[in-house]
Amino acid sequence: MKVTAFIRKTSAKNNVTDLARVYFRVRDIGGVDIKAASELSINPNHWSADKQGYKPRVALVSEEKRMNFDRDIQQITHLITKEYYRGVDGNWLKGLIEEYHHPNINARGGNKAEEYHLVYQISRYIAENNLADDSYKHHLGNIDKISRYERFQREVLHRRGFKLCIDTVTADDLREFKNWLQEEHNLAGQYPLFYKDVQKQKYEQIRSENSITGYFYRIRTVIKWCIKRGLTRNNPFDQYQITQPMYGDPFYLTLEERDKVYYADLSGLGATYPVYRDIFMFQCLIGCRVSDLNRLTKANIVDGCVEYIPQKTKLEHANTVRVPLNRKALDILERYKDLEDALLPRFSHFGYNKKIKEILKYAGIDRMVRVLDPKTREDVARPLYEVATTHTARKTFIGNLYKQVKDPNLIASMSGHSEGSRAFARYRKIDDEMKKELVNLLD
């Protein structure tokens, strides 16, 4: 068995500011080859691969710092050699190095382990920061996913004591987590006992690349917050590039398709479907986000308009959005006038999305639209009912308005988009109808 310390980074000859993480590698007969990162770092130009420590003559670095660094390398190497046994894996090595840097991290009843746990720090972040409702829920979603991933590693893959900790999480850990997120929809069939108590909506759908990018943006935010507070100097995102989000052109219901759904006889589907149709149609008529829709009360109706402050952007600017209600919207509200306070019946986000797809399919909204495949990110054709979500209602409001009035500022004042929003810019795609109008000017 052989233990080796190494670095993975190089620097320009005269660069004395870059730092590279020190990794430890264990090789043994039988194909054993495992690696894990330590918390030690060194300028690549100061590293001696032969000596596995500082080069003999390094200016600008004190003798005490060189000695302490070399001593840590030797002690970790000795610890690994002493504790090694056949059958260990990368998680064992990672945990052993973690215990060297934080001797009390696994002590019963101690706070050290909890403090360095990524899930714990996410919970502290949302407790200590004033977040919009959507952001708060997204961070809670990350806690749920990371906790389930850790439990999967411990219970299914038998990685004893596995946890993602802010001081030791690496870019490789992030890649493994991403792979698990991409494959979780397949795992329930392979490990039914593990998933028997997990709600299906938490794992059964394929996660899009854009969704996963959002998860990692939020994890990176928490890591940077921990670094700023002096809890760690470890930033795995230095070596991990988050995939950039990609968005296709927005698709939405035409006014004809919207009215087809509005007037459709849904009696053949069941008693709850007309209610969900009303909720979806009302959202199509006022254009709010689903998080705002579910919060509306009768107090939000002022002089024939719905007024609200969008939750997503309230911390950036608390502008009031005011949208006049047309006849269709008022007729929908009339059907629910007996509700005590809520404007419309309350609903779950997941259940709402599912009902939208079923209602549109039943109503024959099967026009083919171009969307990005969530796994391949390739442009593919899908029936509109198959890819419709709560956000389709918002796009229907904005897209149809823009076809009638080419004034982005006026529309943004009713959609709640921030000034200069990149998201809003996607709604401005000129469609074939608008192209024909322009060409006819030359006739």
XYZ file of C-alpha atoms in Angstrom, residues 81-356:
276
model
C -1.073 4.338 6.600
C -1.957 3.471 10.187
C -5.756 3.326 9.717
C -5.872 1.698 6.268
C -7.526 -1.686 5.805
C -8.699 -3.675 2.790
C -12.138 -2.679 1.537
C -12.011 1.068 2.299
C -13.300 3.567 -0.249
C -12.969 7.249 -1.093
C -15.485 8.247 1.543
C -13.393 6.555 4.233
C -10.330 8.516 3.093
C -12.281 11.752 2.946
C -13.639 11.207 6.478
C -10.216 10.338 7.873
C -8.644 13.521 6.487
C -11.638 15.521 7.744
C -11.111 14.130 11.249
C -7.447 15.113 11.120
C -8.355 18.744 10.389
C -11.285 18.748 12.852
C -10.560 16.210 15.620
C -13.958 16.656 17.320
C -16.062 16.640 14.193
C -17.639 13.270 14.970
C -17.868 13.705 18.743
C -21.253 12.758 20.170
C -23.236 15.749 21.311
C -20.707 18.212 19.956
C -21.614 21.103 17.695
C -18.586 20.904 15.401
C -20.000 18.274 13.063
C -23.326 20.059 12.755
C -21.692 23.419 12.149
C -19.697 22.102 9.197
C -22.596 20.161 7.679
C -23.760 21.806 4.419
C -27.422 21.148 5.203
C -27.039 22.876 8.569
C -25.453 25.920 6.930
C -28.267 26.150 4.363
C -30.759 26.176 7.245
C -28.737 28.930 8.959
C -28.611 30.917 5.717
C -32.378 30.942 5.246
C -32.911 31.696 8.937
C -30.545 34.685 8.991
C -31.375 36.269 5.638
C -34.536 37.992 4.490
C -35.455 35.904 1.454
C -38.372 36.080 -0.959
C -40.846 33.218 -0.526
C -39.763 31.433 -3.707
C -36.089 31.641 -2.764
C -36.869 30.360 0.725
C -38.736 27.355 -0.710
C -35.960 26.610 -3.197
C -33.370 26.472 -0.393
C -35.655 24.176 1.606
C -35.854 22.013 -1.515
C -32.044 21.833 -1.585
C -32.007 20.713 2.051
C -34.449 17.932 1.173
C -32.470 16.761 -1.869
C -29.065 16.871 -0.171
C -30.383 15.062 2.915
C -31.923 12.326 0.749
C -28.692 12.045 -1.275
C -26.638 11.637 1.902
C -29.035 9.011 3.232
C -28.880 7.195 -0.121
C -25.091 7.112 0.088
C -25.173 5.728 3.637
C -28.040 3.248 3.360
C -27.833 2.046 -0.239
C -24.159 2.457 -1.109
C -22.987 1.743 2.476
C -20.779 4.829 2.730
C -20.800 4.971 6.502
C -21.144 8.449 7.996
C -21.421 10.137 4.589
C -22.173 13.855 4.745
C -21.406 16.871 2.597
C -19.457 19.307 4.757
C -18.478 22.848 3.836
C -14.816 22.327 4.777
C -14.252 19.189 2.731
C -16.767 19.117 -0.135
C -14.918 18.983 -3.466
C -15.715 19.551 -7.121
C -15.846 15.764 -7.512
C -18.487 15.615 -4.756
C -20.565 18.158 -6.671
C -20.262 16.106 -9.867
C -21.400 12.966 -8.043
C -24.344 14.846 -6.552
C -25.315 16.169 -9.983
C -25.201 12.655 -11.474
C -27.496 11.437 -8.699
C -29.931 14.313 -9.329
C -30.035 13.425 -13.026
C -30.664 9.728 -12.366
C -32.930 9.815 -9.299
C -36.093 9.304 -11.360
C -34.732 5.828 -12.248
C -33.559 4.894 -8.758
C -36.965 4.200 -7.189
C -37.414 1.182 -9.445
C -33.980 -0.133 -8.505
C -34.250 0.579 -4.760
C -37.964 0.438 -3.854
C -37.344 -0.059 -0.119
C -35.361 3.169 0.090
C -38.034 5.157 -1.742
C -41.132 3.582 -0.209
C -41.640 6.518 2.204
C -40.522 9.293 -0.190
C -43.254 11.317 -1.916
C -43.292 10.514 -5.625
C -43.320 14.138 -6.754
C -39.878 14.532 -5.178
C -38.153 12.121 -7.544
C -40.347 10.763 -10.344
C -39.803 13.500 -12.942
C -36.625 13.947 -14.989
C -34.860 17.062 -13.728
C -33.941 19.540 -16.420
C -30.435 20.910 -16.714
C -31.817 24.369 -15.929
C -33.383 23.101 -12.690
C -30.119 21.496 -11.583
C -28.261 24.696 -12.445
C -30.630 26.529 -10.087
C -29.897 24.046 -7.282
C -26.150 24.595 -7.678
C -26.424 28.391 -7.873
C -28.114 28.284 -4.468
C -25.518 25.908 -3.000
C -22.767 28.216 -4.252
C -24.507 31.185 -2.617
C -24.445 29.393 0.753
C -20.785 28.331 0.343
C -19.774 31.937 -0.398
C -21.792 33.066 2.630
C -19.881 30.576 4.811
C -16.541 31.812 3.429
C -17.509 35.423 4.080
C -18.317 34.541 7.701
C -14.932 32.849 8.153
C -16.349 29.338 8.632
C -14.275 27.878 5.807
C -11.860 28.791 3.058
C -12.984 25.878 0.926
C -14.815 26.762 -2.290
C -15.405 23.667 -4.448
C -16.859 25.918 -7.152
C -13.334 27.143 -7.906
C -12.888 23.794 -9.647
C -16.496 23.196 -10.682
C -18.244 25.134 -13.437
C -22.012 25.330 -13.161
C -23.746 24.636 -16.469
C -25.196 27.825 -17.896
C -29.011 27.823 -18.146
C -30.524 27.584 -21.618
C -33.973 28.816 -22.599
C -35.923 28.213 -25.769
C -38.374 30.650 -27.260
C -41.457 30.912 -25.012
C -44.571 29.036 -26.136
C -48.042 29.954 -24.987
C -51.725 29.517 -25.758
C -53.139 31.691 -28.504
C -56.303 33.620 -27.608
C -58.287 31.053 -29.597
C -56.716 28.162 -27.672
C -57.234 29.949 -24.381
C -60.918 30.468 -25.127
C -61.257 26.853 -26.223
C -60.116 25.818 -22.739
C -62.229 28.508 -21.049
C -65.476 27.259 -22.638
C -64.643 23.524 -22.698
C -67.086 21.101 -21.078
C -64.945 19.278 -18.500
C -67.759 17.305 -16.880
C -66.231 14.093 -18.192
C -63.037 14.617 -16.169
C -64.367 15.023 -12.646
C -65.564 17.658 -10.181
C -62.187 19.239 -9.399
C -61.157 19.880 -13.017
C -63.438 22.881 -13.694
C -62.007 24.494 -10.546
C -58.420 24.000 -11.723
C -59.451 25.271 -15.169
C -60.790 28.462 -13.541
C -57.537 28.927 -11.624
C -55.459 28.420 -14.783
C -57.663 30.733 -16.858
C -57.555 33.451 -14.190
C -53.752 33.232 -14.173
C -53.781 33.511 -17.995
C -55.842 36.711 -17.602
C -53.672 38.468 -15.004
C -50.198 36.992 -15.731
C -48.893 36.605 -12.176
C -46.459 33.958 -10.985
C -47.992 30.909 -9.339
C -46.464 31.862 -5.962
C -48.329 35.180 -6.087
C -51.539 33.605 -7.390
C -51.869 31.320 -4.384
C -51.536 34.285 -1.999
C -54.224 36.526 -3.490
C -57.147 37.457 -1.267
C -60.228 39.594 -1.748
C -58.227 42.506 -0.369
C -56.104 42.399 -3.543
C -59.092 43.523 -5.641
C -59.183 47.326 -5.806
C -61.504 49.258 -8.147
C -61.841 46.425 -10.646
C -58.129 45.641 -10.678
C -55.964 43.053 -8.967
C -53.099 44.638 -7.050
C -50.144 42.808 -5.522
C -46.405 43.078 -4.835
C -44.530 40.204 -6.580
C -42.819 38.043 -3.974
C -39.884 37.128 -6.212
C -38.692 40.714 -6.655
C -40.004 42.425 -3.515
C -36.519 42.653 -1.957
C -35.115 44.357 -5.062
C -38.049 46.701 -5.586
C -41.427 46.602 -3.878
C -43.384 47.888 -6.871
C -47.115 47.276 -6.861
C -48.414 45.481 -9.930
C -51.908 46.540 -10.987
C -53.832 44.575 -13.631
C -57.392 45.483 -14.710
C -59.802 42.523 -14.644
C -61.706 41.841 -17.843
C -65.147 40.235 -18.074
C -63.838 36.664 -18.120
C -61.721 37.240 -15.002
C -64.612 38.849 -13.135
C -66.921 35.963 -14.068
C -64.419 33.494 -12.639
C -64.201 35.425 -9.358
C -67.978 35.562 -9.126
C -68.026 31.754 -8.966
C -65.905 31.850 -5.803
C -67.387 34.889 -4.063
C -68.461 32.751 -1.093
C -64.874 31.901 -0.118
C -64.143 33.542 3.208
C -60.944 35.380 2.303
C -59.083 33.672 -0.533
C -59.689 34.942 -4.042
C -59.616 31.419 -5.488
C -59.464 27.925 -3.972
C -55.993 27.097 -2.623
C -53.982 24.428 -4.451
C -50.676 22.551 -4.420
C -48.131 23.527 -7.068
C -47.509 19.912 -8.109
C -51.193 19.033 -8.342
C -51.889 22.201 -10.320
C -49.242 21.378 -12.950
C -50.632 17.887 -13.389
C -54.213 19.125 -13.768
C -53.154 21.740 -16.362
